[in-house]
Short mmCIF file of N, CA and C in Angstrom, two decimals:
data_model
loop_
_atom_site.label_atom_id
_atom_site.label_comp_id
_atom_site.label_asym_id
_atom_site.label_seq_id
_atom_site.Cartn_x
_atom_site.Cartn_y
_atom_site.Cartn_z
N VAL A 1 91.32 111.05 104.43
CA VAL A 1 91.17 112.21 103.43
C VAL A 1 89.82 112.59 103.63
N ALA A 2 89.50 113.90 103.63
CA ALA A 2 88.26 114.51 103.85
C ALA A 2 87.08 113.94 103.13
N ASN A 3 86.16 113.44 103.98
CA ASN A 3 84.82 112.99 103.49
C ASN A 3 84.97 111.61 102.70
N LEU A 4 86.08 110.94 102.62
CA LEU A 4 86.14 109.61 102.04
C LEU A 4 86.22 108.57 102.90
N ASN A 5 85.58 107.47 102.62
CA ASN A 5 85.58 106.30 103.52
C ASN A 5 86.28 105.29 102.67
N VAL A 6 87.49 104.95 102.80
CA VAL A 6 88.29 103.89 102.15
C VAL A 6 88.13 102.63 103.00
N LYS A 7 87.27 101.75 102.46
CA LYS A 7 87.05 100.32 103.01
C LYS A 7 88.19 99.32 103.00
N ASN A 8 88.44 98.63 103.95
CA ASN A 8 89.33 97.42 104.06
C ASN A 8 90.77 98.02 103.73
N GLN A 9 91.30 99.11 104.29
CA GLN A 9 92.49 99.56 104.06
C GLN A 9 93.43 99.10 105.18
N THR A 10 94.41 98.46 104.74
CA THR A 10 95.42 98.06 105.74
C THR A 10 96.28 99.07 106.17
N PHE A 11 96.72 99.19 107.48
CA PHE A 11 97.50 100.21 108.18
C PHE A 11 98.61 99.72 108.72
N ALA A 12 99.82 100.14 108.44
CA ALA A 12 101.05 99.64 109.10
C ALA A 12 101.70 100.79 110.00
N GLU A 13 102.32 100.35 111.10
CA GLU A 13 103.03 101.13 112.03
C GLU A 13 104.35 100.92 112.06
N VAL A 14 105.39 101.81 111.88
CA VAL A 14 106.75 101.82 111.88
C VAL A 14 107.14 102.24 113.43
N VAL A 15 107.66 101.30 114.09
CA VAL A 15 108.20 101.64 115.42
C VAL A 15 109.71 101.58 115.54
N HIS A 16 110.44 101.26 114.56
CA HIS A 16 111.91 101.21 114.65
C HIS A 16 112.42 101.28 113.21
N ILE A 17 113.42 102.10 112.99
CA ILE A 17 114.15 102.20 111.67
C ILE A 17 115.48 101.62 111.90
N MET A 18 116.02 100.65 111.07
CA MET A 18 117.24 100.08 111.44
C MET A 18 118.30 101.10 111.18
N GLU A 19 119.24 101.18 111.87
CA GLU A 19 120.38 102.24 111.73
C GLU A 19 121.21 102.13 110.66
N ASP A 20 121.29 100.95 109.96
CA ASP A 20 122.21 100.89 108.71
C ASP A 20 121.35 101.32 107.52
N VAL A 21 120.31 101.86 107.55
CA VAL A 21 119.49 102.34 106.53
C VAL A 21 119.79 103.93 106.44
N ASP A 22 120.90 104.31 105.83
CA ASP A 22 121.42 105.57 105.90
C ASP A 22 120.49 106.66 105.27
N ILE A 23 119.73 106.30 104.11
CA ILE A 23 118.81 107.38 103.46
C ILE A 23 117.62 107.66 104.54
N ILE A 24 117.08 106.58 104.99
CA ILE A 24 116.03 106.95 105.74
C ILE A 24 116.28 107.53 107.14
N GLU A 25 117.44 107.19 107.60
CA GLU A 25 117.95 107.73 108.93
C GLU A 25 118.42 109.22 108.63
N ASN A 26 118.84 109.51 107.58
CA ASN A 26 119.03 110.99 107.20
C ASN A 26 117.81 111.87 107.01
N ILE A 27 116.76 111.15 106.40
CA ILE A 27 115.49 111.99 106.18
C ILE A 27 114.82 112.09 107.53
N CYS A 28 114.83 111.09 108.37
CA CYS A 28 113.89 111.10 109.68
C CYS A 28 114.80 111.72 110.77
N ALA A 29 115.91 111.92 110.76
CA ALA A 29 116.79 112.52 111.83
C ALA A 29 116.30 113.74 112.34
N ASP A 30 115.98 113.72 113.62
CA ASP A 30 115.43 115.03 114.30
C ASP A 30 114.11 115.55 113.73
N ARG A 31 113.30 114.53 113.35
CA ARG A 31 111.94 115.03 112.76
C ARG A 31 110.86 114.05 113.38
N THR A 32 109.72 114.67 113.62
CA THR A 32 108.54 113.76 114.06
C THR A 32 107.56 113.70 112.99
N PHE A 33 107.07 112.52 112.74
CA PHE A 33 106.08 112.40 111.64
C PHE A 33 104.84 111.80 112.11
N ASP A 34 103.62 112.47 111.66
CA ASP A 34 102.41 111.92 112.05
C ASP A 34 102.15 110.76 111.29
N GLY A 35 102.53 110.61 110.04
CA GLY A 35 102.31 109.44 109.12
C GLY A 35 102.80 109.60 107.79
N ILE A 36 102.91 108.56 107.02
CA ILE A 36 103.37 108.67 105.51
C ILE A 36 102.21 108.10 104.94
N PHE A 37 101.53 108.78 103.96
CA PHE A 37 100.33 108.66 103.25
C PHE A 37 100.65 107.73 102.07
N GLY A 38 100.02 106.66 101.78
CA GLY A 38 100.22 105.68 100.84
C GLY A 38 99.96 106.02 99.40
N LEU A 39 100.75 106.92 98.78
CA LEU A 39 100.46 107.29 97.45
C LEU A 39 101.23 106.88 96.43
N ARG A 40 102.26 105.81 96.71
CA ARG A 40 103.08 105.15 95.81
C ARG A 40 102.18 104.46 94.79
N SER A 41 102.93 104.04 93.74
CA SER A 41 102.39 103.27 92.49
C SER A 41 102.17 101.83 93.20
N PHE A 42 101.13 101.15 92.57
CA PHE A 42 100.98 99.80 93.05
C PHE A 42 102.13 98.94 92.67
N GLU A 43 102.87 99.11 91.54
CA GLU A 43 103.99 98.28 91.13
C GLU A 43 105.18 98.33 92.06
N LEU A 44 105.39 99.30 93.02
CA LEU A 44 106.46 99.59 93.81
C LEU A 44 106.27 98.91 95.10
N TYR A 45 105.09 98.32 95.50
CA TYR A 45 104.95 97.67 96.70
C TYR A 45 105.31 96.09 96.71
N ASP A 46 106.06 95.64 97.54
CA ASP A 46 106.76 94.14 97.53
C ASP A 46 105.77 93.15 97.99
N ASN A 47 104.63 93.62 98.62
CA ASN A 47 103.70 92.58 99.33
C ASN A 47 102.38 92.82 98.84
N ASP A 48 101.45 92.32 99.53
CA ASP A 48 100.07 92.14 99.03
C ASP A 48 99.21 93.42 99.55
N ILE A 49 99.87 94.33 100.13
CA ILE A 49 99.09 95.54 100.67
C ILE A 49 99.05 96.53 99.53
N THR A 50 97.68 96.92 99.33
CA THR A 50 97.41 98.01 98.42
C THR A 50 97.47 99.35 98.98
N PRO A 51 98.17 100.21 98.53
CA PRO A 51 98.39 101.54 99.17
C PRO A 51 96.98 102.31 99.11
N VAL A 52 96.77 103.33 100.04
CA VAL A 52 95.44 103.98 100.11
C VAL A 52 94.94 104.55 98.90
N PHE A 53 95.91 105.29 98.15
CA PHE A 53 95.38 105.80 96.92
C PHE A 53 95.01 104.87 95.83
N GLY A 54 95.61 103.59 95.74
CA GLY A 54 95.11 102.51 94.95
C GLY A 54 93.78 102.03 95.31
N ASN A 55 93.48 101.92 96.64
CA ASN A 55 92.28 101.67 96.98
C ASN A 55 91.23 102.64 96.74
N MET A 56 91.52 103.91 96.99
CA MET A 56 90.58 104.95 96.36
C MET A 56 90.19 104.84 95.05
N ILE A 57 91.12 104.55 94.16
CA ILE A 57 90.83 104.53 92.71
C ILE A 57 89.96 103.10 92.42
N ARG A 58 90.42 102.06 93.17
CA ARG A 58 89.56 100.68 92.87
C ARG A 58 88.10 100.83 93.45
N GLN A 59 87.99 101.82 94.32
CA GLN A 59 86.70 101.84 95.08
C GLN A 59 85.91 102.93 94.44
N GLY A 60 86.39 103.71 93.41
CA GLY A 60 85.80 104.82 92.73
C GLY A 60 85.61 106.04 93.50
N LEU A 61 86.43 106.21 94.61
CA LEU A 61 86.38 107.45 95.41
C LEU A 61 87.02 108.69 94.86
N VAL A 62 87.86 108.44 93.87
CA VAL A 62 88.58 109.62 93.10
C VAL A 62 88.07 109.60 91.59
N SER A 63 88.25 110.93 91.06
CA SER A 63 87.70 110.84 89.60
C SER A 63 88.85 110.74 88.70
N SER A 64 90.16 110.80 89.13
CA SER A 64 91.33 110.68 88.36
C SER A 64 92.32 109.99 89.06
N ARG A 65 93.22 109.29 88.27
CA ARG A 65 94.47 108.54 88.98
C ARG A 65 95.61 109.53 89.23
N ILE A 66 95.26 110.80 89.04
CA ILE A 66 96.34 111.78 89.46
C ILE A 66 96.11 112.57 90.67
N PHE A 67 97.09 112.62 91.58
CA PHE A 67 96.89 113.33 92.80
C PHE A 67 97.92 114.61 92.89
#
């Protein structure tokens, strides 16, 4: 994000999408992605990874919780 330095952000790379995940396969078919930016709500994550927007809020890098 322009001119923001989000400290200690976890980055994950997807290298394979399981063929039995139909919705993802339909969305990703014949498309190339540079990345998916972590704008999900904290509550939707299953693990201990904080999405980038959550870290931006916690670190006081954004003035509002709205993007």
